[in-house]
Amino acid sequence: MTSIGIGLIGTGFMGECHALAFRAAPAVFRTRLGARLEMVADIDAGAAQRAADRFGFARATGDWQALVADPKVDLVAITSPNLLHKPMALAALKAGKHVYCEKPLALTAADAAEMAAAAAQAGVTTMVGYNYLRSPAVSFARQLIRDGAIGRVTYFRGVSDEDYMADPAVPMSWRCRRDQAGSGALGDIGSHILSVALALVGPITEVSADQRTVIAERPLPAAGEGRERRDGAAAVTTETATVENEDQTHALLRFADGIIGTVATSRVAWGRKNHLAFEVFGTDGAILFDQERMNELQLHQPGAAPGDRNGFRTVLTGPAHPHYGAFSPAAGHGLGFNDLKVIEVAQLLEAIAGGPAAYPDFAAAAALEKVSEAIGRSATERRWAGVVG
Amino acid sequence: MTSIGIGLIGTGFMGECHALAFRAAPAVFRTRLGARLEMVADIDAGAAQRAADRFGFARATGDWQALVADPKVDLVAITSPNLLHKPMALAALKAGKHVYCEKPLALTAADAAEMAAAAAQAGVTTMVGYNYLRSPAVSFARQLIRDGAIGRVTYFRGVSDEDYMADPAVPMSWRCRRDQAGSGALGDIGSHILSVALALVGPITEVSADQRTVIAERPLPAAGEGRERRDGAAAVTTETATVENEDQTHALLRFADGIIGTVATSRVAWGRKNHLAFEVFGTDGAILFDQERMNELQLHQPGAAPGDRNGFRTVLTGPAHPHYGAFSPAAGHGLGFNDLKVIEVAQLLEAIAGGPAAYPDFAAAAALEKVSEAIGRSATERRWAGVVG
Amino acid sequence: MTSIGIGLIGTGFMGECHALAFRAAPAVFRTRLGARLEMVADIDAGAAQRAADRFGFARATGDWQALVADPKVDLVAITSPNLLHKPMALAALKAGKHVYCEKPLALTAADAAEMAAAAAQAGVTTMVGYNYLRSPAVSFARQLIRDGAIGRVTYFRGVSDEDYMADPAVPMSWRCRRDQAGSGALGDIGSHILSVALALVGPITEVSADQRTVIAERPLPAAGEGRERRDGAAAVTTETATVENEDQTHALLRFADGIIGTVATSRVAWGRKNHLAFEVFGTDGAILFDQERMNELQLHQPGAAPGDRNGFRTVLTGPAHPHYGAFSPAAGHGLGFNDLKVIEVAQLLEAIAGGPAAYPDFAAAAALEKVSEAIGRSATERRWAGVVG
Amino acid sequence: MTSIGIGLIGTGFMGECHALAFRAAPAVFRTRLGARLEMVADIDAGAAQRAADRFGFARATGDWQALVADPKVDLVAITSPNLLHKPMALAALKAGKHVYCEKPLALTAADAAEMAAAAAQAGVTTMVGYNYLRSPAVSFARQLIRDGAIGRVTYFRGVSDEDYMADPAVPMSWRCRRDQAGSGALGDIGSHILSVALALVGPITEVSADQRTVIAERPLPAAGEGRERRDGAAAVTTETATVENEDQTHALLRFADGIIGTVATSRVAWGRKNHLAFEVFGTDGAILFDQERMNELQLHQPGAAPGDRNGFRTVLTGPAHPHYGAFSPAAGHGLGFNDLKVIEVAQLLEAIAGGPAAYPDFAAAAALEKVSEAIGRSATERRWAGVVG
């Protein structure tokens, strides 16, 4: 099997996910193209070496530019903090590499557009890590909608709620700084539900949004704001800093064709761990989904049974649904979060090998950032904002 | 509207339910026969008078025999402690009255059989209060099974679990005494799930059962073992008494036609409040139900949708289901526990007026007691026991 | 027991609910004030007489003005089409009667304000039928929030979705005409979730809303647009008429104190029967509720258990929760929709007898209509709209 | 990292699972011992070679005995049809290899005991693939019970239901033949719930069981009874064969210390895909679990909150729970079925490296087979059967 050389930047939560996914994807999906684990880069060279040892990469480096320049690296996977996505991606594109970048693509829509333009010019394959699009149930929902299984879509209601910053004791981090993270909940987790809205329903043309920072000040962490601890148990100082971006965003949406909807996102929603959920209503049915129960989907079709026997069907995913069969021939056995990254990587490898185009690529992700930018603008100006085409 | 005179014995939880149901049923269901609230009896004459005032009965008495003998009383409703069901029912039958008796019909199968024989001889209408049979979802399940909607039944799994005696601090009461209550969980709540098993699947021929008393000793209540407090907050003494019947019963069942199943019941199942639940599997589908979510039912039919779109349907009850439409023309609005008694009373009044026969009547309830007796015998003898025909 | 004379206008779904509630409430709740069923009015005098016979009212009339004028009628209950709420209520107030009016109070905020002013001048007791506020779980949520059980509220997400007009074959009716119903989904079912938002979180100051009519034309019914059939099975003609109000409304909300939230409502949401649902997040917890499972509530409190044992608790309502104990001493047995009206009527009777003030009265309902008006205005003008105080 | 050589026998569903797990486990769990993928064996040598290519094994063979004898193979993983478990395991043990065997260990309790004895004599590490024990929620339940979080256990109710043979059109296969599969549903999927019962509650001493074959005859497959297709879509002939083992098994259980419980299993339970579910009640709480929603667990503790705020808590698994943190630092993101095998393999590698003993090893699995044998004996003899120690 022909293979391409993988260069992975970043060794945090997402870096580990990518590493595992590159190891597993070719075997699980029998992709035409294999993945050679060439190099890991991390600003902490020791962390890079430990990751290389653990996941079987040939080499490690503390210098991401060396990775990008390495002739054996064909594909650069970027899992660094959001701020660095742009310089890394532009460098990789300039070097003619395929680029796989974690979301959000960039801190601003303008940056994202610049990156998309560079990708177009480079003529390589790009992919952005909106991993929930890979959930078999989400892919199936997309397919159902495309096939008209619920008629014409009339309403989309999407939520992406977590509670990872609900505790006021969770310290200040780069996530709360505008120059390092851009928006708060919106870019971090809200962008996921936007990716679903766009994939399932189509382009968004106008938004009316509002935002709020619930916890205005957070304690400074004892050891600086570098690597965050997602469990919030970090030691803190008695000093505090002002949170610069929002804890909650919500917006009314207008899609093409008069379809309306909402998205809402919060990083302070107590009790929610990964509540990426949506309801899509159509003229002939409805679909409900919650990523916390990612292996099922609720489907209602009014004509599917006599009225007294009808209702939402709890469809358990199985090999009849997208992607699932590569993991197991038995329905109801279930996929997990890491499997979504395996699917994503397999789609990326297939795209590079000449298969279906990767989605969302930089262009699609830049379009999403335009919606995100319009949401921010609408919230600031407190009026409807058009998505700048 | 012609009406019959109601005599109600007992003013506890069930007595109040009956009173409300007799007030509401003729209006809700437009029964052909009305209900005149003639008399309430309670061993505590003051309680009887208060109930009469509250619910609009014409008279009250401390002497149930006076009620039974009263010429204006046409129907005797018995909600006294289980021990008294038999003498009261026999007296009422002897007096030619229709009898509506709370479950369990009697403390032993022999007593129940004697009561059924007396009812047959009296030629009146009888009804036993297995109220969960009136749940629209349960009635609908029965109808689905009868209509073959899930093919031939192959398995029945029934549970009736509550936690009203899970706390060891709940004091000794008549419910724990063999001579006053007969069995423990089985007669009190397990009989409900047996009534469902019999109504949905048919006669049970053999059982293999086991029983256990989890809390062997309970404190004696400060004020004697008379009226119990269902919330367990009664004052207790430092003395204890031995619990004489079981906290948990479960049994393997054999129905006619080789269908197999189980019932299990517990009064010490922490967290369960009214978990009367069943799963019925057939050669062409399955039905799931839980009384704690009484306004919905789960139905699976393999042929109802393509495999990738199929699953259990959550059917919300509505006017298309049995009984519901009398309460509301709008689906999903929901019935409550007290409404079940309204349905029961309406069916009783209709039966007296010449409509469909009341079910379960004394004969059917006596048949249930034979199953219950076989379960107790099987548990004692630790072997399969036939239900004595 | 002293009692007051009830005059009921209207004999449809809500008229029947009121009648049953007036029969049951004094007995269930042992209210200090009884209810004498004096008179029923319906534009169809025969229907009025049938309702009187069925529910035990002393008299019937085809002329609602006669009912309002009747000296034995102390309280006028209005369940007529929305258009008639205003003239009937004003006449009843002028006659010095207490008034119990179904929601929405009026077709416009101005009409509602006029009615509230008339009520204030009359000095009588008024109540508007936002019955879901009576759900024990909703009342309990309100109490939890008031007691600080989830800290300060930070977000409210409310939905009121049904599918009673999802089928394009459902004929045109007064509900779709602006001069007879005012708004569409918003006034009919959306007002319920607004009532919950206001009761749980407090005053709303600004809104940004959007609306859409999904099914633009509907067939004319064969027999005129009088009484609708909620099951949609009415015979229709080949002619159609234009739907004049919206099928879907949604809005961003700003409450006092910077709390934000959304409401959304649809009458074309396939599969939803009575999905009045909300999520309330606070600085120290969260509450989830869905009226389709009205007998439970989800409560999360971060400090209630160690992190690895914590999560949303499914609280089954019982006698420890508001109102429930009047119906049953046993938790998990469940109330139904009609019981909510019994609670409402009991609260009304108690208010008249000098107990806690009725809520929402005409003043509170008029305040709600101002929010509703702002939502409509915002949708039309496509910008944030202040709630006119 | 030191590593051991893996020899994998079988390339079906479970063979693929094992292969993926051996690839991933050392990286995910940073085990002290690595896994070298040495050889794959399959009776179809071509399939063996394809699997070797796909998963990265160094060599392939059509002769499992060659694999067992290979000096570079240190651990033999057996995923062949049940019939072959015994000869393969005995050969591997004789050759001094560690053995990892899929469940059920053998077709009879006597065979299993023989294998356990051989393992003891060989002094190697063994592990049997009861993978649901690895579910973080199941491991956590076990830990909760051990820590007394629900007091003393009083009841265990376990179910393992699927519908993979519910369709009468599913053809005859080795699974239905007594000499090749032993029991039917019991050995195939019921053994999983038995493994959970034993791990959570402890030894079972007596059982009363019943069994039934629902579909007595099945069509013969067009291409012989070799490899089955789990989706049931195989071409069939017009000939049929008699199913030799049961579709449904259920049993009453007696554990040590007077704890009682049930297990039930079916392979014809329409709508169930992987419904391995249990309820465990204790003197101070209760735990509910369903593998179809493997990433959550319901926990009730009566003292955890005031009565009116208490109920079952939906605990979403996360890094605070067993095994989860190796996959993700974020709760609620979820594991999938294949991850369970990764956990299993990691535990096996750690055991070989001197860590905690593997569980269940051959001895524990042989003990399970004695329970299984007692269930079969009880069903045949129709009386309580002791588990032969």
PDB file of N, CA and C in Angstrom, chain B residues 221-267:
ATOM      1  N   PRO B 221     -44.294   0.985  65.401  1.00  0.00           N
ATOM      2  CA  PRO B 221     -44.675   2.394  65.360  1.00  0.00           C
ATOM      3  C   PRO B 221     -45.145   2.866  66.729  1.00  0.00           C
ATOM      4  N   ALA B 222     -44.994   4.144  66.960  1.00  0.00           N
ATOM      5  CA  ALA B 222     -45.354   4.709  68.249  1.00  0.00           C
ATOM      6  C   ALA B 222     -46.844   4.571  68.513  1.00  0.00           C
ATOM      7  N   ALA B 223     -47.628   4.693  67.499  1.00  0.00           N
ATOM      8  CA  ALA B 223     -49.084   4.781  67.706  1.00  0.00           C
ATOM      9  C   ALA B 223     -49.825   3.533  67.258  1.00  0.00           C
ATOM     10  N   GLY B 224     -49.191   2.382  67.356  1.00  0.00           N
ATOM     11  CA  GLY B 224     -49.864   1.173  66.922  1.00  0.00           C
ATOM     12  C   GLY B 224     -49.759   1.001  65.426  1.00  0.00           C
ATOM     13  N   GLU B 225     -50.203  -0.151  64.947  1.00  0.00           N
ATOM     14  CA  GLU B 225     -50.035  -0.475  63.531  1.00  0.00           C
ATOM     15  C   GLU B 225     -51.278  -0.192  62.726  1.00  0.00           C
ATOM     16  N   GLY B 226     -52.040   0.771  63.112  1.00  0.00           N
ATOM     17  CA  GLY B 226     -53.289   1.033  62.406  1.00  0.00           C
ATOM     18  C   GLY B 226     -53.027   1.638  61.054  1.00  0.00           C
ATOM     19  N   ARG B 227     -53.461   2.843  60.873  1.00  0.00           N
ATOM     20  CA  ARG B 227     -53.259   3.552  59.613  1.00  0.00           C
ATOM     21  C   ARG B 227     -51.765   3.705  59.365  1.00  0.00           C
ATOM     22  N   GLU B 228     -51.307   3.285  58.246  1.00  0.00           N
ATOM     23  CA  GLU B 228     -49.894   3.473  57.941  1.00  0.00           C
ATOM     24  C   GLU B 228     -49.699   4.842  57.295  1.00  0.00           C
ATOM     25  N   ARG B 229     -48.479   5.313  57.390  1.00  0.00           N
ATOM     26  CA  ARG B 229     -48.126   6.517  56.648  1.00  0.00           C
ATOM     27  C   ARG B 229     -47.252   6.090  55.500  1.00  0.00           C
ATOM     28  N   ARG B 230     -47.704   6.347  54.307  1.00  0.00           N
ATOM     29  CA  ARG B 230     -46.976   5.861  53.146  1.00  0.00           C
ATOM     30  C   ARG B 230     -45.624   6.537  52.971  1.00  0.00           C
ATOM     31  N   ASP B 231     -45.423   7.667  53.582  1.00  0.00           N
ATOM     32  CA  ASP B 231     -44.144   8.348  53.426  1.00  0.00           C
ATOM     33  C   ASP B 231     -43.095   7.881  54.427  1.00  0.00           C
ATOM     34  N   GLY B 232     -43.448   6.912  55.255  1.00  0.00           N
ATOM     35  CA  GLY B 232     -42.446   6.299  56.128  1.00  0.00           C
ATOM     36  C   GLY B 232     -41.968   7.183  57.254  1.00  0.00           C
ATOM     37  N   ALA B 233     -42.603   8.306  57.478  1.00  0.00           N
ATOM     38  CA  ALA B 233     -42.099   9.248  58.460  1.00  0.00           C
ATOM     39  C   ALA B 233     -42.722   9.046  59.838  1.00  0.00           C
ATOM     40  N   ALA B 234     -43.364   7.912  60.033  1.00  0.00           N
ATOM     41  CA  ALA B 234     -44.053   7.683  61.297  1.00  0.00           C
ATOM     42  C   ALA B 234     -43.058   7.614  62.464  1.00  0.00           C
ATOM     43  N   ALA B 235     -43.507   8.061  63.630  1.00  0.00           N
ATOM     44  CA  ALA B 235     -42.711   7.924  64.841  1.00  0.00           C
ATOM     45  C   ALA B 235     -42.659   6.447  65.224  1.00  0.00           C
ATOM     46  N   VAL B 236     -41.506   6.007  65.704  1.00  0.00           N
ATOM     47  CA  VAL B 236     -41.357   4.599  66.062  1.00  0.00           C
ATOM     48  C   VAL B 236     -40.872   4.462  67.498  1.00  0.00           C
ATOM     49  N   THR B 237     -41.046   3.263  68.021  1.00  0.00           N
ATOM     50  CA  THR B 237     -40.545   2.945  69.351  1.00  0.00           C
ATOM     51  C   THR B 237     -39.175   2.277  69.213  1.00  0.00           C
ATOM     52  N   THR B 238     -38.581   1.914  70.310  1.00  0.00           N
ATOM     53  CA  THR B 238     -37.300   1.204  70.221  1.00  0.00           C
ATOM     54  C   THR B 238     -37.500  -0.304  70.093  1.00  0.00           C
ATOM     55  N   GLU B 239     -38.753  -0.754  70.252  1.00  0.00           N
ATOM     56  CA  GLU B 239     -39.039  -2.178  70.075  1.00  0.00           C
ATOM     57  C   GLU B 239     -39.131  -2.522  68.592  1.00  0.00           C
ATOM     58  N   THR B 240     -38.831  -3.770  68.274  1.00  0.00           N
ATOM     59  CA  THR B 240     -38.982  -4.216  66.891  1.00  0.00           C
ATOM     60  C   THR B 240     -39.866  -5.449  66.831  1.00  0.00           C
ATOM     61  N   ALA B 241     -40.314  -5.737  65.622  1.00  0.00           N
ATOM     62  CA  ALA B 241     -41.079  -6.965  65.392  1.00  0.00           C
ATOM     63  C   ALA B 241     -40.548  -7.618  64.127  1.00  0.00           C
ATOM     64  N   THR B 242     -40.792  -8.906  64.015  1.00  0.00           N
ATOM     65  CA  THR B 242     -40.303  -9.657  62.859  1.00  0.00           C
ATOM     66  C   THR B 242     -41.250  -9.501  61.677  1.00  0.00           C
ATOM     67  N   VAL B 243     -40.686  -9.142  60.545  1.00  0.00           N
ATOM     68  CA  VAL B 243     -41.463  -9.053  59.305  1.00  0.00           C
ATOM     69  C   VAL B 243     -41.846 -10.468  58.889  1.00  0.00           C
ATOM     70  N   GLU B 244     -43.102 -10.677  58.610  1.00  0.00           N
ATOM     71  CA  GLU B 244     -43.591 -12.048  58.393  1.00  0.00           C
ATOM     72  C   GLU B 244     -43.748 -12.435  56.930  1.00  0.00           C
ATOM     73  N   ASN B 245     -43.655 -11.474  56.068  1.00  0.00           N
ATOM     74  CA  ASN B 245     -43.773 -11.838  54.647  1.00  0.00           C
ATOM     75  C   ASN B 245     -42.641 -11.210  53.847  1.00  0.00           C
ATOM     76  N   GLU B 246     -42.636 -11.502  52.565  1.00  0.00           N
ATOM     77  CA  GLU B 246     -41.424 -11.228  51.776  1.00  0.00           C
ATOM     78  C   GLU B 246     -41.375  -9.788  51.247  1.00  0.00           C
ATOM     79  N   ASP B 247     -40.127  -9.299  51.091  1.00  0.00           N
ATOM     80  CA  ASP B 247     -39.894  -7.999  50.458  1.00  0.00           C
ATOM     81  C   ASP B 247     -39.751  -8.124  48.945  1.00  0.00           C
ATOM     82  N   GLN B 248     -39.317  -9.298  48.520  1.00  0.00           N
ATOM     83  CA  GLN B 248     -39.045  -9.525  47.096  1.00  0.00           C
ATOM     84  C   GLN B 248     -39.603 -10.886  46.683  1.00  0.00           C
ATOM     85  N   THR B 249     -40.259 -10.914  45.534  1.00  0.00           N
ATOM     86  CA  THR B 249     -40.690 -12.173  44.938  1.00  0.00           C
ATOM     87  C   THR B 249     -40.326 -12.136  43.467  1.00  0.00           C
ATOM     88  N   HIS B 250     -39.853 -13.251  42.950  1.00  0.00           N
ATOM     89  CA  HIS B 250     -39.736 -13.324  41.493  1.00  0.00           C
ATOM     90  C   HIS B 250     -40.018 -14.750  41.051  1.00  0.00           C
ATOM     91  N   ALA B 251     -40.433 -14.883  39.816  1.00  0.00           N
ATOM     92  CA  ALA B 251     -40.872 -16.199  39.343  1.00  0.00           C
ATOM     93  C   ALA B 251     -40.677 -16.331  37.847  1.00  0.00           C
ATOM     94  N   LEU B 252     -40.273 -17.533  37.444  1.00  0.00           N
ATOM     95  CA  LEU B 252     -40.367 -17.918  36.037  1.00  0.00           C
ATOM     96  C   LEU B 252     -41.794 -18.349  35.770  1.00  0.00           C
ATOM     97  N   LEU B 253     -42.290 -18.038  34.607  1.00  0.00           N
ATOM     98  CA  LEU B 253     -43.682 -18.361  34.269  1.00  0.00           C
ATOM     99  C   LEU B 253     -43.730 -19.224  33.010  1.00  0.00           C
ATOM    100  N   ARG B 254     -44.690 -20.103  32.998  1.00  0.00           N
ATOM    101  CA  ARG B 254     -45.068 -20.763  31.743  1.00  0.00           C
ATOM    102  C   ARG B 254     -46.529 -20.438  31.465  1.00  0.00           C
ATOM    103  N   PHE B 255     -46.749 -19.873  30.322  1.00  0.00           N
ATOM    104  CA  PHE B 255     -48.107 -19.606  29.873  1.00  0.00           C
ATOM    105  C   PHE B 255     -48.556 -20.781  29.006  1.00  0.00           C
ATOM    106  N   ALA B 256     -49.792 -20.731  28.610  1.00  0.00           N
ATOM    107  CA  ALA B 256     -50.253 -21.688  27.612  1.00  0.00           C
ATOM    108  C   ALA B 256     -49.449 -21.492  26.333  1.00  0.00           C
ATOM    109  N   ASP B 257     -49.441 -22.483  25.476  1.00  0.00           N
ATOM    110  CA  ASP B 257     -48.800 -22.402  24.158  1.00  0.00           C
ATOM    111  C   ASP B 257     -47.282 -22.269  24.238  1.00  0.00           C
ATOM    112  N   GLY B 258     -46.705 -22.620  25.376  1.00  0.00           N
ATOM    113  CA  GLY B 258     -45.242 -22.618  25.449  1.00  0.00           C
ATOM    114  C   GLY B 258     -44.604 -21.250  25.603  1.00  0.00           C
ATOM    115  N   ILE B 259     -45.405 -20.222  25.720  1.00  0.00           N
ATOM    116  CA  ILE B 259     -44.833 -18.889  25.967  1.00  0.00           C
ATOM    117  C   ILE B 259     -44.201 -18.891  27.360  1.00  0.00           C
ATOM    118  N   ILE B 260     -43.028 -18.286  27.491  1.00  0.00           N
ATOM    119  CA  ILE B 260     -42.404 -18.197  28.798  1.00  0.00           C
ATOM    120  C   ILE B 260     -42.239 -16.734  29.214  1.00  0.00           C
ATOM    121  N   GLY B 261     -41.951 -16.561  30.486  1.00  0.00           N
ATOM    122  CA  GLY B 261     -41.796 -15.189  30.969  1.00  0.00           C
ATOM    123  C   GLY B 261     -41.393 -15.154  32.418  1.00  0.00           C
ATOM    124  N   THR B 262     -41.257 -13.936  32.931  1.00  0.00           N
ATOM    125  CA  THR B 262     -40.949 -13.752  34.347  1.00  0.00           C
ATOM    126  C   THR B 262     -41.787 -12.612  34.908  1.00  0.00           C
ATOM    127  N   VAL B 263     -42.023 -12.699  36.209  1.00  0.00           N
ATOM    128  CA  VAL B 263     -42.459 -11.514  36.952  1.00  0.00           C
ATOM    129  C   VAL B 263     -41.544 -11.371  38.161  1.00  0.00           C
ATOM    130  N   ALA B 264     -41.325 -10.127  38.525  1.00  0.00           N
ATOM    131  CA  ALA B 264     -40.531  -9.862  39.716  1.00  0.00           C
ATOM    132  C   ALA B 264     -41.129  -8.646  40.391  1.00  0.00           C
ATOM    133  N   THR B 265     -41.072  -8.647  41.705  1.00  0.00           N
ATOM    134  CA  THR B 265     -41.627  -7.515  42.430  1.00  0.00           C
ATOM    135  C   THR B 265     -40.836  -7.295  43.707  1.00  0.00           C
ATOM    136  N   SER B 266     -40.721  -6.045  44.073  1.00  0.00           N
ATOM    137  CA  SER B 266     -39.992  -5.693  45.283  1.00  0.00           C
ATOM    138  C   SER B 266     -40.618  -4.452  45.906  1.00  0.00           C
ATOM    139  N   ARG B 267     -40.637  -4.433  47.227  1.00  0.00           N
ATOM    140  CA  ARG B 267     -41.068  -3.219  47.916  1.00  0.00           C
ATOM    141  C   ARG B 267     -39.865  -2.504  48.538  1.00  0.00           C
TER     142      ARG B 267
END
